[in-house]
CSV table of C-alpha atoms in Angstrom, one decimal:
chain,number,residue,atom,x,y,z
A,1,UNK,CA,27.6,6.4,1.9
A,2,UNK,CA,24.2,7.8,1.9
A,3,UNK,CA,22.5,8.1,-2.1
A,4,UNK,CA,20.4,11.1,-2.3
A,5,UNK,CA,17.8,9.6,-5.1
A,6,UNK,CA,15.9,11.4,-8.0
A,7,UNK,CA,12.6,12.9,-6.6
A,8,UNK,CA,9.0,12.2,-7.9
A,9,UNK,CA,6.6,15.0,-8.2
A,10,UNK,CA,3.4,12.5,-6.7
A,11,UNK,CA,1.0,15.2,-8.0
A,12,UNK,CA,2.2,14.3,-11.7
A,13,UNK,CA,2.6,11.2,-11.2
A,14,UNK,CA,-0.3,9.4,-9.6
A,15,UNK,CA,-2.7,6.1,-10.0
A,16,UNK,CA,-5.7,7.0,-12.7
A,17,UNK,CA,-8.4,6.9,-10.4
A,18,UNK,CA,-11.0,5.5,-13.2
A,19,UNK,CA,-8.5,2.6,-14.7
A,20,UNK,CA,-9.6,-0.6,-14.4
A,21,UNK,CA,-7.4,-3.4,-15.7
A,22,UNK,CA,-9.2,-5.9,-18.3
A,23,UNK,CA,-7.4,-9.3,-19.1
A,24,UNK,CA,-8.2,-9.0,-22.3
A,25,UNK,CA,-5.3,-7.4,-23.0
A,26,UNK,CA,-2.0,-7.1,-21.4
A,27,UNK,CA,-0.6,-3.5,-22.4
A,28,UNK,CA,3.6,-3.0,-21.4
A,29,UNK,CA,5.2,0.4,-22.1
A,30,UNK,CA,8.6,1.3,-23.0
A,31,UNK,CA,9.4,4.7,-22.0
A,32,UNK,CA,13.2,6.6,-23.2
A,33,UNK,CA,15.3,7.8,-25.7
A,34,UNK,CA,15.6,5.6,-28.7
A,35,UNK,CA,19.1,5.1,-28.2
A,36,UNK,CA,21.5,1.5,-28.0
A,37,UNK,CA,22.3,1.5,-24.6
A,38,UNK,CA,18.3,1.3,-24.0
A,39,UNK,CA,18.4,-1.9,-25.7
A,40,UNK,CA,15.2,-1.6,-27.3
A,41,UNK,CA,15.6,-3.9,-30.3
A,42,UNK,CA,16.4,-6.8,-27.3
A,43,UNK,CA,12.8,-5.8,-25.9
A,44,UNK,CA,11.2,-6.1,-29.2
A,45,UNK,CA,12.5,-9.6,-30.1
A,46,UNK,CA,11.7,-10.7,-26.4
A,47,UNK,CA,7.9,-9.5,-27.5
A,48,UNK,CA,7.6,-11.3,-30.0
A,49,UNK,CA,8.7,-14.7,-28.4
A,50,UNK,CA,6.5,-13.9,-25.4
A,51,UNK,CA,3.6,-13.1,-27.8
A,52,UNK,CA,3.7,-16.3,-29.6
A,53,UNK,CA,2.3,-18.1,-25.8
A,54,UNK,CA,0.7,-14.9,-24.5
A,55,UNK,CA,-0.8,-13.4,-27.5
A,56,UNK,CA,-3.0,-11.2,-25.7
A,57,UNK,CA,0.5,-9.0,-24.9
A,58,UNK,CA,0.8,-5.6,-26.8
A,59,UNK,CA,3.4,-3.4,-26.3
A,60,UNK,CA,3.9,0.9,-26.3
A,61,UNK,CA,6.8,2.3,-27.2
A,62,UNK,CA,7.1,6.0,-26.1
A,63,UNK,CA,9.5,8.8,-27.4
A,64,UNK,CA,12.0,9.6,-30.0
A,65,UNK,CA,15.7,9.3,-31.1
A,66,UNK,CA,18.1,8.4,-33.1
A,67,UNK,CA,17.0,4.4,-33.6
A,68,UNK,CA,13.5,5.0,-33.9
A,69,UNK,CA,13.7,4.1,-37.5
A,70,UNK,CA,15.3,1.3,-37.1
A,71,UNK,CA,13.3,-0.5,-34.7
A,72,UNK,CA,10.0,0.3,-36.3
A,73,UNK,CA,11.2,-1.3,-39.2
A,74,UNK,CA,12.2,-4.5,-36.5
A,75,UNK,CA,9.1,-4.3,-35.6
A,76,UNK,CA,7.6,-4.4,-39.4
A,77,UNK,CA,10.3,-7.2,-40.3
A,78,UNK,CA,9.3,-9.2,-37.0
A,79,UNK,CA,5.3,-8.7,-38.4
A,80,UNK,CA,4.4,-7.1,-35.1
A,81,UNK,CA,3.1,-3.9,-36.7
A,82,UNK,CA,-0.8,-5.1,-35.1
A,83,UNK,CA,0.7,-5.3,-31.5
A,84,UNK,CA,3.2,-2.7,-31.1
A,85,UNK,CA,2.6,1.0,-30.8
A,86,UNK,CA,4.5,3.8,-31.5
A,87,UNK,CA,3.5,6.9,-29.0
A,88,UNK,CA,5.3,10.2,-29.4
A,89,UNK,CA,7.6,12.0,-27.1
A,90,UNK,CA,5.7,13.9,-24.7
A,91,UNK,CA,6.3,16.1,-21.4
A,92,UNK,CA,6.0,14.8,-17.8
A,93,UNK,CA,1.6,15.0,-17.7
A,94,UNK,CA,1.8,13.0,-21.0
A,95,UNK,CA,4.2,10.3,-19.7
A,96,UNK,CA,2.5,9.9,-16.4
A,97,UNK,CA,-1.1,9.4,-18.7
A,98,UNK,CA,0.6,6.4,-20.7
A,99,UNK,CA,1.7,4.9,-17.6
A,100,UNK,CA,-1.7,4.7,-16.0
A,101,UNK,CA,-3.1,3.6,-19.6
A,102,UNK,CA,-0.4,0.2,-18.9
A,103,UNK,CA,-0.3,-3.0,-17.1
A,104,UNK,CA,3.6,-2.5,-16.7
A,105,UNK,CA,6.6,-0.5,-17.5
A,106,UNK,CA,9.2,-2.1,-18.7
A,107,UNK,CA,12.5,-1.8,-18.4
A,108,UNK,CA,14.9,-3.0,-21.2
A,109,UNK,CA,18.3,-1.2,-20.6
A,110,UNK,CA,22.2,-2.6,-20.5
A,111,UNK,CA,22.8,0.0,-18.0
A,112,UNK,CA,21.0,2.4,-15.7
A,113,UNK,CA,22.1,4.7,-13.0
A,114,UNK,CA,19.1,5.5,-11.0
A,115,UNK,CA,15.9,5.0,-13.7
A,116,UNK,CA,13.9,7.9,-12.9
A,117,UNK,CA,11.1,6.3,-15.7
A,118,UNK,CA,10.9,3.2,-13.1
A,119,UNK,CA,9.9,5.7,-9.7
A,120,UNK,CA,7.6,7.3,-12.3
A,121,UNK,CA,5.8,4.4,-13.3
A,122,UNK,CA,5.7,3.2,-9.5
A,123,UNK,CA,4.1,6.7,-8.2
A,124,UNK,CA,1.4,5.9,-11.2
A,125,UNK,CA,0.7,2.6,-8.9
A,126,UNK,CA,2.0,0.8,-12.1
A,127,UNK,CA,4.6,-2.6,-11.8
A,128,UNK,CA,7.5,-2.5,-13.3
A,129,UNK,CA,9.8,-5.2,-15.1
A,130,UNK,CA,13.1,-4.5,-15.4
A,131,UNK,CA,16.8,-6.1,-16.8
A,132,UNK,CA,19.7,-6.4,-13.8
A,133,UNK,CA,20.8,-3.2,-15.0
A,134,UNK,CA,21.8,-1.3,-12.1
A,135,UNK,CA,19.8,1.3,-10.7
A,136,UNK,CA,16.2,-0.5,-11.1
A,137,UNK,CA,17.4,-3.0,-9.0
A,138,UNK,CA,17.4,-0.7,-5.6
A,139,UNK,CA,14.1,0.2,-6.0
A,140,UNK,CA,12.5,-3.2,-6.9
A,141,UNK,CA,13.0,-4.9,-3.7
A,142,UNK,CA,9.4,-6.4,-3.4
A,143,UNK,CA,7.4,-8.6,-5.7
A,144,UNK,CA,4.4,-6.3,-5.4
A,145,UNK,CA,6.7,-3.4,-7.2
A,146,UNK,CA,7.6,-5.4,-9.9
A,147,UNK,CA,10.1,-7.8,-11.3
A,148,UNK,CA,13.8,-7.9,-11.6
A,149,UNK,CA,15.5,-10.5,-14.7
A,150,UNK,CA,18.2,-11.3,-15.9
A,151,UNK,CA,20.2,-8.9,-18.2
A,152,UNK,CA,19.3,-11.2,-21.9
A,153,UNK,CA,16.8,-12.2,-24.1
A,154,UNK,CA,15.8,-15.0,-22.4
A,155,UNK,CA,15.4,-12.8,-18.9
A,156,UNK,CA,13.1,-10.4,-20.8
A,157,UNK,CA,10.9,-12.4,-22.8
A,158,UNK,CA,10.3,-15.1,-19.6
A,159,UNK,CA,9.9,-11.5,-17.8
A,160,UNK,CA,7.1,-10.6,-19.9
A,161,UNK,CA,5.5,-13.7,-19.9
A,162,UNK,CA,5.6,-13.7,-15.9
A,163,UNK,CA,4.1,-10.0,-16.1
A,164,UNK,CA,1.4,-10.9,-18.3
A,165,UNK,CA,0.3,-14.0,-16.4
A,166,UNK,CA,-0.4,-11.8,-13.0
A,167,UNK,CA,-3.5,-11.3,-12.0
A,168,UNK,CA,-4.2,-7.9,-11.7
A,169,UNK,CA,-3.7,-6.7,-8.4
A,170,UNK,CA,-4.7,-3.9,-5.8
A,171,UNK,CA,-1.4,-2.8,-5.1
A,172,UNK,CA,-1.7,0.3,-7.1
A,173,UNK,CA,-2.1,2.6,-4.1
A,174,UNK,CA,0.7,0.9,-2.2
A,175,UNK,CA,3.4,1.1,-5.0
A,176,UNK,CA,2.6,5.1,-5.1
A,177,UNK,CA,2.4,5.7,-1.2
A,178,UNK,CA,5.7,3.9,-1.7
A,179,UNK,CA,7.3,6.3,-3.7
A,180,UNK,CA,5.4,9.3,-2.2
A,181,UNK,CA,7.1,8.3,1.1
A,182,UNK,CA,10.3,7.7,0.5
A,183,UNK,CA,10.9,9.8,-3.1
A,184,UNK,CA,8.7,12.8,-3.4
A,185,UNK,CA,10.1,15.8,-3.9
A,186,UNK,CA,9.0,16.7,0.1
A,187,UNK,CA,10.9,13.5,0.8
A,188,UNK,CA,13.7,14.3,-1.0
A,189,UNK,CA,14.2,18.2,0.7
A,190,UNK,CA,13.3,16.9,4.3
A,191,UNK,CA,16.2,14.0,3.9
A,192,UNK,CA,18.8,17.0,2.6
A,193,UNK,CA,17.7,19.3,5.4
């Protein structure tokens, strides 16, 4: 069997060249459609246990759908409302901007197929942290990409505490020549042909 992946478009998706990382806070985005299978109420709760011994973590929530509601009221309930953003849905230029305005992507889902958001956020030279949820786990093979836990609360919230603890590294250009390589769109064609 040979998978054909999702492609990247690397000229969307790229490293900001004038980011700088600051440890003065530790930003993580969230990136889907509010929806259950997404499992953003589990992120939120592993937030704020992480927060309470890394409280320079603040986390982005980015797009729309049906739960939206409900988990900024979570978020309200859980007093959180200082360290948790709420970004609108946007198109593909607006995603790949939030991404390079992270530390991390993360990934909070029961289930994924492929997770297109995670290449995306890879090709932005940005980590990613992500649940055993399927896809995610082919393409985070190496440390330097990001982080793989376990599919629970207690996976995600020791997941962001690991994230927030690493240094910032200089592996930004090697996570995008990684997906440029191997899942651009040029990739992509010159593996079908």
């Amino acid at each position: 069997i040979d998978v054909l992946p999702n492609g990247v478009d690397p000229t969307v998706f790229h490293p900001a060249g004038d980011r700088q990382p600051t440890r003065e806070v530790v930003r993580a985005l969230w990136v889907g459609h509010f929806v259950e299978v997404k499992r953003v109420e589990y992120l939120v709760r592993a937030f704020a246990r992480a927060l309470q011994s890394r409280p320079r973590l603040r986390l982005s929530l980015l797009g729309d759908g049906p739960e939206r509601g409900r988990i900024a009221s979570l978020v309200a309930d859980l007093g959180l409302t200082a360290c948790v953003e709420f970004l609108p849905a946007t198109d593909r230029a607006g995603v790949a901007r939030a991404m390079c305005a992270h530390d991390f992507l993360a990934v909070s889902s029961t289930t994924e197929t492929f997770s297109l958001v995670t290449l995306e956020a890879l090709a932005c030279g940005v980590p990613v942290l992500s649940t055993a949820c399927g896809g995610p786990q082919d393409l985070i093979t190496q440390p330097w990409l990001g982080s793989i836990v376990s599919n629970d609360l207690e996976g995600l919230t020791s997941g962001l505490v690991d994230m927030a603890d690493r240094a910032p590294g200089d592996d930004t250009a090697r996570r995008h020549a990684y997906v440029r390589d191997q899942f651009s769109w040029d990739a992509i064609a010159g593996r079908l042909i």
